[in-house]
CSV table of C-alpha atoms and ligand atoms in Angstrom, one decimal:
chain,number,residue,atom,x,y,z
A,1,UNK,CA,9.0,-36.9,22.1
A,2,UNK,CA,5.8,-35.4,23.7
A,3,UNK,CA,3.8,-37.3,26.0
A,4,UNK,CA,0.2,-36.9,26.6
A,5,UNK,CA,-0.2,-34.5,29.6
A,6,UNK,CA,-3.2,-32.1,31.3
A,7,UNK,CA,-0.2,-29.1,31.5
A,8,UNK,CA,-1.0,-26.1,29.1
A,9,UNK,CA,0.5,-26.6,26.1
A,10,UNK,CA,4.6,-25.3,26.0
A,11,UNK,CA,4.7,-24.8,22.2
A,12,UNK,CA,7.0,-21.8,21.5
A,13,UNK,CA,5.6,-19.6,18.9
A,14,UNK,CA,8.1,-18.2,16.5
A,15,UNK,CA,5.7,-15.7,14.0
A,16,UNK,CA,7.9,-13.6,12.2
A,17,UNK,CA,6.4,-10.4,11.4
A,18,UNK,CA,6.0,-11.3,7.4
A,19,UNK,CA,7.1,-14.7,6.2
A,20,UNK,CA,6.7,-15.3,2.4
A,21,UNK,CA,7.9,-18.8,2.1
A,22,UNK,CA,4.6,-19.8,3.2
A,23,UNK,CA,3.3,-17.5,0.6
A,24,UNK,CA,5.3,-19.1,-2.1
A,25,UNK,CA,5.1,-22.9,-0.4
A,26,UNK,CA,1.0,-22.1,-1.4
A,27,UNK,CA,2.0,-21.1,-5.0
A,28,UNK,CA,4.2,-22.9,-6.3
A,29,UNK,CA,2.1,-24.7,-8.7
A,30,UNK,CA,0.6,-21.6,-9.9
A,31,UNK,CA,4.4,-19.5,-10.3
A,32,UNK,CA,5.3,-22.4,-12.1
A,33,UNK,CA,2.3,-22.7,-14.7
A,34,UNK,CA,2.8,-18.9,-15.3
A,35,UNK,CA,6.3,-18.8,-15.7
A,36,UNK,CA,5.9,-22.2,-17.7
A,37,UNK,CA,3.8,-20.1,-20.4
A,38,UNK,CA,6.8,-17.3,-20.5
A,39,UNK,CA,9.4,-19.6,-21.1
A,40,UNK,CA,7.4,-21.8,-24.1
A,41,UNK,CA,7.0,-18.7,-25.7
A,42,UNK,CA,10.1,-17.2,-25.0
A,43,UNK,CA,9.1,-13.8,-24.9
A,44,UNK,CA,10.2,-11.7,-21.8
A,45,UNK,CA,9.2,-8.1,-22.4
A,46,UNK,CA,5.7,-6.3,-23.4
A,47,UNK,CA,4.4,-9.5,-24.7
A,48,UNK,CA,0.7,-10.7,-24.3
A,49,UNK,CA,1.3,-11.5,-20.6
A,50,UNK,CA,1.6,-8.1,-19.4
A,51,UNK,CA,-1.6,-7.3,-21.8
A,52,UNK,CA,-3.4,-9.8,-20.1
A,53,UNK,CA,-2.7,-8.5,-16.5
A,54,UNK,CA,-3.2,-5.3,-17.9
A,55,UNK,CA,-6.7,-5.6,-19.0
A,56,UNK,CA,-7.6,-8.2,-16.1
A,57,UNK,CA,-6.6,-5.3,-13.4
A,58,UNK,CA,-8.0,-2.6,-15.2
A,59,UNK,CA,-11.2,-4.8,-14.9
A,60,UNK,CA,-10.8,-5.6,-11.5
A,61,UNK,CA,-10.6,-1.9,-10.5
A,62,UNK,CA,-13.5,-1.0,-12.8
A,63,UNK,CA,-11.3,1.3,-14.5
A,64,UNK,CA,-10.9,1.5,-18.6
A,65,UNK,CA,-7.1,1.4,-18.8
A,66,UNK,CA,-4.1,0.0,-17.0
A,67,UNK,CA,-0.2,-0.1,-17.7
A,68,UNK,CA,1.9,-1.8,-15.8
A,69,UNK,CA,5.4,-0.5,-15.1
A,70,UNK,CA,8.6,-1.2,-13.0
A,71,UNK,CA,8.1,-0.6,-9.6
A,72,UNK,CA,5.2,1.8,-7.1
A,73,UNK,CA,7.5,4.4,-6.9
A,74,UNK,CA,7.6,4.5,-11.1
A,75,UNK,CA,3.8,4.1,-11.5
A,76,UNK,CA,3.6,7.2,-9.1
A,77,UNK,CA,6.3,9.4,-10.9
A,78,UNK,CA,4.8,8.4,-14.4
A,79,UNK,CA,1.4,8.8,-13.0
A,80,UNK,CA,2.5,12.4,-12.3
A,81,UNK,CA,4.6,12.8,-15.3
A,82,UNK,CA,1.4,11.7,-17.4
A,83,UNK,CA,-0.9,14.4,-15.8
A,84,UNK,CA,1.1,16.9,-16.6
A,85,UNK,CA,2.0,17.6,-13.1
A,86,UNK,CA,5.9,19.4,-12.8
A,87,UNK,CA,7.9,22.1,-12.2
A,88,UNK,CA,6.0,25.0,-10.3
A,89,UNK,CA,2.9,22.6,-9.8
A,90,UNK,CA,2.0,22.4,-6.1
A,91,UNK,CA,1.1,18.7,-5.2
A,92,UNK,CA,-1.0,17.7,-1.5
A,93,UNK,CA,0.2,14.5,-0.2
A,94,UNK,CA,-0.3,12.9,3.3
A,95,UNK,CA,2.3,14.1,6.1
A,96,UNK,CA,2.7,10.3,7.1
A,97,UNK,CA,2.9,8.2,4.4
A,98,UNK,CA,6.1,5.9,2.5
A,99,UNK,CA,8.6,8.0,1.0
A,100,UNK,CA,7.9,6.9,-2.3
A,101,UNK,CA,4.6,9.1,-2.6
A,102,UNK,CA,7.3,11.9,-1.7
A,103,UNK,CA,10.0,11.2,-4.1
A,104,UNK,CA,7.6,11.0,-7.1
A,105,UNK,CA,6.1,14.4,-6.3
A,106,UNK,CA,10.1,15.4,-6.0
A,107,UNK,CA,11.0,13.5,-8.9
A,108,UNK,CA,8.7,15.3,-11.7
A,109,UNK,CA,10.1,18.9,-10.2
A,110,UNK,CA,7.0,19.7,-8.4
A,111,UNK,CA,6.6,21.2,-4.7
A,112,UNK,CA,5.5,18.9,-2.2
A,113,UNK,CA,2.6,20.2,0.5
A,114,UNK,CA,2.2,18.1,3.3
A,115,UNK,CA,-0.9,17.8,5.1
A,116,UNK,CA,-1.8,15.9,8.2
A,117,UNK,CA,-4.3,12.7,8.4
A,118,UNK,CA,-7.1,11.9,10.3
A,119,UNK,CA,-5.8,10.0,13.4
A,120,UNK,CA,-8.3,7.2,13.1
A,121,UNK,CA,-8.0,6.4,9.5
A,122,UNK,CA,-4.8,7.6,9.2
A,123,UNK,CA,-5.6,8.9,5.8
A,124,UNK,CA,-6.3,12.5,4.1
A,125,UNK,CA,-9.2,13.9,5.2
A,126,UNK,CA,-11.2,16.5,2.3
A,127,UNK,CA,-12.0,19.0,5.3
A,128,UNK,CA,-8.0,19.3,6.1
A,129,UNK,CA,-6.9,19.2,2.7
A,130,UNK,CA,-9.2,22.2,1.2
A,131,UNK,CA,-7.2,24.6,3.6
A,132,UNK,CA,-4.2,23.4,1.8
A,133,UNK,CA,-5.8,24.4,-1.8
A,134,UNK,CA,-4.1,27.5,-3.2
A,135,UNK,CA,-3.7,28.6,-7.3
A,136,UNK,CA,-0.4,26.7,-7.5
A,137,UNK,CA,-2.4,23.0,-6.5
A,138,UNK,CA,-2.2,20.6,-9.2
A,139,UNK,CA,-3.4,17.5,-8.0
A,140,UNK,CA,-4.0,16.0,-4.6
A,141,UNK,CA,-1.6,12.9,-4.4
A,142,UNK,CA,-4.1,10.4,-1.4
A,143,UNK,CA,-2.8,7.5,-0.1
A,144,UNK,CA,-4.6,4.4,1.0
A,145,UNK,CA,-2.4,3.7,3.7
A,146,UNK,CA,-2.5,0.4,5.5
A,147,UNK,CA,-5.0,-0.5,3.0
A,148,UNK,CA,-7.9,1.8,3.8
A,149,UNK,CA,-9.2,3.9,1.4
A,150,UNK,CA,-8.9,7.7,2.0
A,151,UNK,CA,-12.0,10.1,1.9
A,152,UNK,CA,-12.4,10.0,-1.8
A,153,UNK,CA,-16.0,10.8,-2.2
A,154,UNK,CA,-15.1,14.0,-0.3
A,155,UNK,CA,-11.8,14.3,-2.0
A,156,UNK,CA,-13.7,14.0,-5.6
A,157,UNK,CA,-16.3,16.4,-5.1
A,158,UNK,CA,-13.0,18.9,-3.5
A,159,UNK,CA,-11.0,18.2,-7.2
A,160,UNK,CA,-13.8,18.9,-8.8
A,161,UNK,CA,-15.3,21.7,-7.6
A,162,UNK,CA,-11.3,23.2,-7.6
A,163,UNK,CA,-10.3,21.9,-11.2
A,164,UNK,CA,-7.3,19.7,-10.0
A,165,UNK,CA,-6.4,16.0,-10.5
A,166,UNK,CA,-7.0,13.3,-7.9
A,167,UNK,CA,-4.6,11.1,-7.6
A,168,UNK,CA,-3.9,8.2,-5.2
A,169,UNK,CA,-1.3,6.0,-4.3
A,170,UNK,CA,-2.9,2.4,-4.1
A,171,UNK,CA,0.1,0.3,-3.0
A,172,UNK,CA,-1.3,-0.7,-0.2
A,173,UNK,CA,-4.7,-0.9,-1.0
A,174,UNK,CA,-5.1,-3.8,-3.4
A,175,UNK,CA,-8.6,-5.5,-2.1
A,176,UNK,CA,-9.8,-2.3,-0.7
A,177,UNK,CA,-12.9,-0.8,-1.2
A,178,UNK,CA,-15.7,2.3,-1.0
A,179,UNK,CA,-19.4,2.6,-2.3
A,180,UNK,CA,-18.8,-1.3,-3.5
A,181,UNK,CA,-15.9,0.2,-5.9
A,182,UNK,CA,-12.2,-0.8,-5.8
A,183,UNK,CA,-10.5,1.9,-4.6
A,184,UNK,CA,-7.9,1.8,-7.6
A,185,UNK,CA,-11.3,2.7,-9.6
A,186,UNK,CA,-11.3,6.1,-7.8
A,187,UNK,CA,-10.4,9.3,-8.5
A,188,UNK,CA,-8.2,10.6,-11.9
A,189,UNK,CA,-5.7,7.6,-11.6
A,190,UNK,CA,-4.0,5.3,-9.3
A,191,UNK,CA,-0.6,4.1,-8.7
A,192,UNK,CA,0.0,0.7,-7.5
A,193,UNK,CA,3.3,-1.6,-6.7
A,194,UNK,CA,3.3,-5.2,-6.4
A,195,UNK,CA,6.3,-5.2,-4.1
A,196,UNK,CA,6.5,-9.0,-3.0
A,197,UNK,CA,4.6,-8.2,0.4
A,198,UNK,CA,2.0,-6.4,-1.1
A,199,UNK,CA,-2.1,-7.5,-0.9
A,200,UNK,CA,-0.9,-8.3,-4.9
A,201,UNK,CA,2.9,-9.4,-4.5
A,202,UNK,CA,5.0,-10.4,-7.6
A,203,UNK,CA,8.2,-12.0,-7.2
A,204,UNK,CA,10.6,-9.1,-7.3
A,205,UNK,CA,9.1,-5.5,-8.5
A,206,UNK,CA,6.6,-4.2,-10.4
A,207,UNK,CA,3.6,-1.3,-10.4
A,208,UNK,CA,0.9,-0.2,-12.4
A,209,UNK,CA,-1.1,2.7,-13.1
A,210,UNK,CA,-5.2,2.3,-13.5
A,211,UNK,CA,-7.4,5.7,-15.1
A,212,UNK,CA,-10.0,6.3,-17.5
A,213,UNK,CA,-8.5,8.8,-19.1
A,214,UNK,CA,-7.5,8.0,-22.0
A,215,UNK,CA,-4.5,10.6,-22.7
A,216,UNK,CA,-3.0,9.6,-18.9
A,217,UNK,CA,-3.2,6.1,-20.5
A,218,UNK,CA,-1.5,6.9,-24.0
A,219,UNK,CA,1.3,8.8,-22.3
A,220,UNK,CA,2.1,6.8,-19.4
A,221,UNK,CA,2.5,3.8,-22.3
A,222,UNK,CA,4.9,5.9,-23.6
A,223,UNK,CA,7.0,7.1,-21.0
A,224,UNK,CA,7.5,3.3,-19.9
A,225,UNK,CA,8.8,2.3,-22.8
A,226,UNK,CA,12.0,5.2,-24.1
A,227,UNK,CA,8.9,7.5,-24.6
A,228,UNK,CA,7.8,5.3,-27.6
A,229,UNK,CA,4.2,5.7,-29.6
A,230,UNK,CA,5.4,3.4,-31.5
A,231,UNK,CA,8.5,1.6,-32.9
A,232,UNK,CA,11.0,3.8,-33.5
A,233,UNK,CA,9.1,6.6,-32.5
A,234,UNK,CA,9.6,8.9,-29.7
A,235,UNK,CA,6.9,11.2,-28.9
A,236,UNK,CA,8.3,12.2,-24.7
A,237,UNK,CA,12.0,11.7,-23.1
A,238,UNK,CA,11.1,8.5,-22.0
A,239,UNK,CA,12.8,5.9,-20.1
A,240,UNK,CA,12.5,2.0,-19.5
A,241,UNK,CA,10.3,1.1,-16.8
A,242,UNK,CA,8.0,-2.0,-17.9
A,243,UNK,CA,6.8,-4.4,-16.7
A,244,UNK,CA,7.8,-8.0,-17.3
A,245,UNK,CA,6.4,-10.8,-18.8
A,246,UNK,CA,7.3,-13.1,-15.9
A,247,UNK,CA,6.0,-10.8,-13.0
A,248,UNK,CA,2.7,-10.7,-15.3
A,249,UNK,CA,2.4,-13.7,-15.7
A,250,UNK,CA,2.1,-14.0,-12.0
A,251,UNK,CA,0.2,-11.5,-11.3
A,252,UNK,CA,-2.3,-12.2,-13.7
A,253,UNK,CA,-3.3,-15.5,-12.0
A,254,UNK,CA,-2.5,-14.2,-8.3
A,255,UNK,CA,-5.1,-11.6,-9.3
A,256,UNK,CA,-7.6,-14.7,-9.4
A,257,UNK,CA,-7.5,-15.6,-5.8
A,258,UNK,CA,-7.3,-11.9,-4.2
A,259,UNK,CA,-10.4,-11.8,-3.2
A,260,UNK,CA,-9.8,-15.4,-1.5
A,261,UNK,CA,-6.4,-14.0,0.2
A,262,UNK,CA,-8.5,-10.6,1.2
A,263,UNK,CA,-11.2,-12.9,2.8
A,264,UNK,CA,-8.4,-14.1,5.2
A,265,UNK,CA,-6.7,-10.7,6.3
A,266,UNK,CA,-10.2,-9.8,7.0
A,267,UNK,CA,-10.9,-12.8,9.0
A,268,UNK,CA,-7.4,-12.1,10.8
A,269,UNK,CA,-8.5,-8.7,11.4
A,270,UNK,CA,-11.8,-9.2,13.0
A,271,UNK,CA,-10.5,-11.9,15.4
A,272,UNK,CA,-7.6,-9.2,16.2
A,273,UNK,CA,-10.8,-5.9,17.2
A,274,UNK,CA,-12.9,-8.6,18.9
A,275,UNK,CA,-9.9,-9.3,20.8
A,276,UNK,CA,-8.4,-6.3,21.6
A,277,UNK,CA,-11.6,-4.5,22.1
A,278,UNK,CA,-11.6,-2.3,25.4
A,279,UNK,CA,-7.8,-2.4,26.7
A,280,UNK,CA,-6.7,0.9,28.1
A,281,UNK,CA,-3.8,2.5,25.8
A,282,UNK,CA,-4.8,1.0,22.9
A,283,UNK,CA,-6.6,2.5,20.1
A,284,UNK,CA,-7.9,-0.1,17.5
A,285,UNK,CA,-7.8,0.8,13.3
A,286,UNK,CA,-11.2,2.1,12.3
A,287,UNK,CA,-13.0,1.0,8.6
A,288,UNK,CA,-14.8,4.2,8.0
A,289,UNK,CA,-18.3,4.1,7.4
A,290,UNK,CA,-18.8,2.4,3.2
A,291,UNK,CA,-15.3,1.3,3.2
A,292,UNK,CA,-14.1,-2.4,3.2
A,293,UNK,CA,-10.7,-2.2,4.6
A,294,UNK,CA,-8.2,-4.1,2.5
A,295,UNK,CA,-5.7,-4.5,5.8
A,296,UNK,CA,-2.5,-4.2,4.1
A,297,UNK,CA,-1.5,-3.8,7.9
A,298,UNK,CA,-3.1,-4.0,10.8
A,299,UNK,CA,-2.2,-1.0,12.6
A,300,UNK,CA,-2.5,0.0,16.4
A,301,UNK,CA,-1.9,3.0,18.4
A,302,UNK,CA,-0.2,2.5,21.6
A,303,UNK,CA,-0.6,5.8,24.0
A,304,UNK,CA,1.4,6.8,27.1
A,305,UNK,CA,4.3,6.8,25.3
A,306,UNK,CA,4.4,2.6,26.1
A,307,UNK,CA,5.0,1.1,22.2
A,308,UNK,CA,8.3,0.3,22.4
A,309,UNK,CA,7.7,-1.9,25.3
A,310,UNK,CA,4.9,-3.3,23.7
A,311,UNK,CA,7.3,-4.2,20.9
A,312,UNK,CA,9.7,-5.4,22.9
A,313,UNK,CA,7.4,-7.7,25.3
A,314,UNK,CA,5.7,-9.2,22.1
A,315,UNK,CA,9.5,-9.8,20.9
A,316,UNK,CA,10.0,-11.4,23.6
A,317,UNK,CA,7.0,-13.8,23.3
A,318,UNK,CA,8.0,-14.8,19.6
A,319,UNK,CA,5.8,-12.3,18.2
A,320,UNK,CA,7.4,-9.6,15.3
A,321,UNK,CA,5.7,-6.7,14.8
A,322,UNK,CA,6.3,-3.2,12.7
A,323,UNK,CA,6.3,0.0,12.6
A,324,UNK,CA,5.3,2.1,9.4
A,325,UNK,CA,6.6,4.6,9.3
A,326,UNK,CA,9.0,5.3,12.2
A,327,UNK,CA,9.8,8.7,10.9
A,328,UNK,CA,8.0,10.7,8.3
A,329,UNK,CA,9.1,11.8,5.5
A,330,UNK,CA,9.3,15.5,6.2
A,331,UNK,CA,11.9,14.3,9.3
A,332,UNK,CA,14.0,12.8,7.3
A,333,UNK,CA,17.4,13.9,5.9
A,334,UNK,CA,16.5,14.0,2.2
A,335,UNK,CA,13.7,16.7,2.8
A,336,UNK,CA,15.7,18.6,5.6
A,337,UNK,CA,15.8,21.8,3.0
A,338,UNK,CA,11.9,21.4,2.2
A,339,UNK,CA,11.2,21.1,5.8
A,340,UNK,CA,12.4,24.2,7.4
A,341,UNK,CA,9.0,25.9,4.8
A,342,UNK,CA,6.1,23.4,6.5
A,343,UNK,CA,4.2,24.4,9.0
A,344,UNK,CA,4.2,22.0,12.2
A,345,UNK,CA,2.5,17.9,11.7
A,346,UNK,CA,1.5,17.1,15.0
A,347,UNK,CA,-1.0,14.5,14.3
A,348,UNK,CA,2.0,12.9,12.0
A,349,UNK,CA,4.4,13.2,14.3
A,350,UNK,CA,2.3,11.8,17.4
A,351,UNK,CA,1.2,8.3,15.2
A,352,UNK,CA,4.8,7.8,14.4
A,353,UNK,CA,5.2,7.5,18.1
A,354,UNK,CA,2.4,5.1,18.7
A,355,UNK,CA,2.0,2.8,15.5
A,356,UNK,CA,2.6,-0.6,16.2
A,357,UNK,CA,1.5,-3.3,13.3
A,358,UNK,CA,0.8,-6.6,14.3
A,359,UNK,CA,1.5,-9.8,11.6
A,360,UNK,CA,-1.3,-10.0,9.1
A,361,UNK,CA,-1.0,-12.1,5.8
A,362,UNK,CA,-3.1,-14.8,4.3
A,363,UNK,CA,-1.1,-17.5,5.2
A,364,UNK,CA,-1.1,-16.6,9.1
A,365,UNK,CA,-3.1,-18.9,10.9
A,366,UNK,CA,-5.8,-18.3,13.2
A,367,UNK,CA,-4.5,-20.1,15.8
A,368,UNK,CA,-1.0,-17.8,15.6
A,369,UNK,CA,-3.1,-14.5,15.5
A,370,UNK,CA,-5.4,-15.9,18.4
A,371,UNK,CA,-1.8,-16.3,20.6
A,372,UNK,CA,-1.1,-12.5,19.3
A,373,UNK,CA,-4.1,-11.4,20.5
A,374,UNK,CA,-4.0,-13.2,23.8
A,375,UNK,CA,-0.1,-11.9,24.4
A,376,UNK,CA,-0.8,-7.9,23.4
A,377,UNK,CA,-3.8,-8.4,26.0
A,378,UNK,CA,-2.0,-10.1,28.4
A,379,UNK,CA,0.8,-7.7,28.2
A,380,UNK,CA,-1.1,-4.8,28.1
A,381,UNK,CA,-3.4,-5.9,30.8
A,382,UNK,CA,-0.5,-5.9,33.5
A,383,UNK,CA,0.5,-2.5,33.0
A,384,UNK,CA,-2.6,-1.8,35.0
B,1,PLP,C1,5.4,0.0,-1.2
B,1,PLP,C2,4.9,1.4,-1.3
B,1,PLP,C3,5.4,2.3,-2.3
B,1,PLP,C4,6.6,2.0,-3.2
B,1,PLP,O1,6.4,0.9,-4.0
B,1,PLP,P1,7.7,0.2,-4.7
B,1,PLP,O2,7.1,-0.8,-5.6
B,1,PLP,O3,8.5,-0.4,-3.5
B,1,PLP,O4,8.5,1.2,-5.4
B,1,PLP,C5,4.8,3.5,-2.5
B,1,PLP,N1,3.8,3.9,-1.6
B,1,PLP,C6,3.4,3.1,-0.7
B,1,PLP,C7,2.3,3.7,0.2
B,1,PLP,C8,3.9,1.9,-0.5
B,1,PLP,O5,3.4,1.1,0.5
């Protein structure tokens, strides 16, 4: 029982760092019209739902083609797979980034070469990776990490001018854009995953890949489906990564309110930089001039080697918070081997120390992020 009172209000927050049942408490009606038109027709694999999405994502991208597959890290091995990209290819991919962009490159037998990111967008930056170009490149793998686009106008004009593919992994980057353009439209092609806590979640896994090109298109529709052209005919070694109906379905109409969703991580976002603006230690994510962010996450760098006590304070004041990614790829056991060959990653290895992500999702509400704001500042104001 509360009683009316002029003390400061006790209520304990509790904000986990994701929560999806709120996510699926605001959709229910909608998963259950689109899984309502799968069931009446009763047909669960490459049907017209999947086309739908298909064409509907393509559109939203501004891109001619799109085929959805199983998961992000299939639309990036397939992406790879349908470029042509394999053994003896050379493939530039970000230093700091999920290890899925690094098991793709691994996956179609080509050699990965890391390259650090700018620390304030945390992406690939053209200037960095041009150094990295030698005969043996193939394609430059970007990644729009936390949902902000990499350099792509200078990373276009570098694949150009060198005769390589562009390529980007988009998972995070649903709602992002640069120069008014998706950046999905960008570049050769681009892999996304609609992982459940993705900008564009389904409700278990699924990717896509988007590209004008209409070869990439016609072999990546193959190698999803056994390496099929068409029934009963097998023009690659394929193998079964599709997309299903029911995720489509989903998707589809989940792509209809994006931009809604996008307008309130944005929202989130600005309320977080004109909170956090000027506290010592703290750097704040950056949108790079033409870019609209997409904040996937909302990302800060912690200095003075204090974001573990950051983490812990806020865990302490009901607040959850990540940490993508705590170690890199290129530290991790699986690429020991490839590692001893790379030159050092300082700038990779440094953000891995100071990342901190703060809760950001659409159903977040402004009066939670407003007591995240006030607790980081609070706590990182008595540290002096
Ligand atoms: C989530 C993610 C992936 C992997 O996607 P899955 O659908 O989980 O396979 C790849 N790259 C990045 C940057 C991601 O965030």
């Amino acid at each position: 029982m509360t009683t009316m009172s002029s003390e400061p209000s006790k209520t304990k927050f509790d904000i986990p760092f994701l929560d999806l049942r709120r996510n699926i408490t605001a959709d229910r009606a909608l998963i259950a019209k689109a899984f309502g038109r799968v069931l009446d027709r009763s047909q669960f694999i490459l049907g017209p739902e999947v086309t739908k999405f298909e064409a509907a994502f393509a559109h939203y991208n501004t891109s001619q083609f799109c085929v959805g597959v199983a998961s992000g890290l299939d639309a990036l091995t397939l992406m790879l797979e349908a470029t042509g990209v394999g053994d003896g290819d050379d493939v530039i991919v970000p230093a700091n980034t999920h290890i899925a962009t690094w098991l793709a490159v691994t996956a179609c037998g080509a050699r990965i070469v890391p390259v650090d990111p700018d620390p304030l967008t945390f992406n690939l930056a053209a200037a960095l990776v041009a150094r990295a170009i030698t005969v043996r490149t193939k394609a430059i793998l970007a990644v729009h990490l936390f949902g902000h686009g990499a350099d792509m106008r200078g990373l276009s004009e570098l694949a150009a001018a060198r005769g390589i593919w562009l390529l980007s992994d988009a998972a995070q980057a649903a709602g992002a854009h640069l120069d008014g353009r998706p950046v999905g439209g960008w570049g050769h092609a681009s892999a996304f995953s609609f992982y459940p806590t993705k900008n564009l979640g389904a409700l278990g896994d699924g990717g896509a890949v988007v590209t004008n090109d209409v070869d990439v298109a016609a072999r990546l529709r193959a190698l999803r489906n056994y390496g099929a052209e068409r029934r009963d005919e097998y023009i690659k070694k394929g193998r079964n990564s599709r997309l299903d109906e029911l995720q489509a379905a989903v998707l589809h109409d989940r792509l209809a309110i994006l931009p809604e969703l996008q307008q309130r991580r944005s929202a989130i976002a600005a309320l977080y930089s004109d909170a956090l603006q000027g506290l010592k230690s703290v750097i704040l994510p950056a949108s790079a001039a033409g870019h609209i962010h997409g904040w996937h996450l909302y990302t800060l760098r912690i200095q003075n080697g204090r974001r573990d006590l950051l983490r812990k304070s806020l865990g302490s004041l009901g607040i959850g918070t990540g940490i993508y990614y705590p170690i890199p790829p290129f530290r991790q056991q699986a690429y020991a081997v490839e590692a001893r060959a790379y030159s050092p990653l300082p700038i990779s290895d440094a953000l891995a120390g100071e990342i901190l992500s703060l809760p950001l999702h659409p159903y977040l509400s402004m009066c939670e992020a407003e007591y995240i704001a006030r607790s980081v500042r609070s706590v990182v104001e008595a540290w002096g």
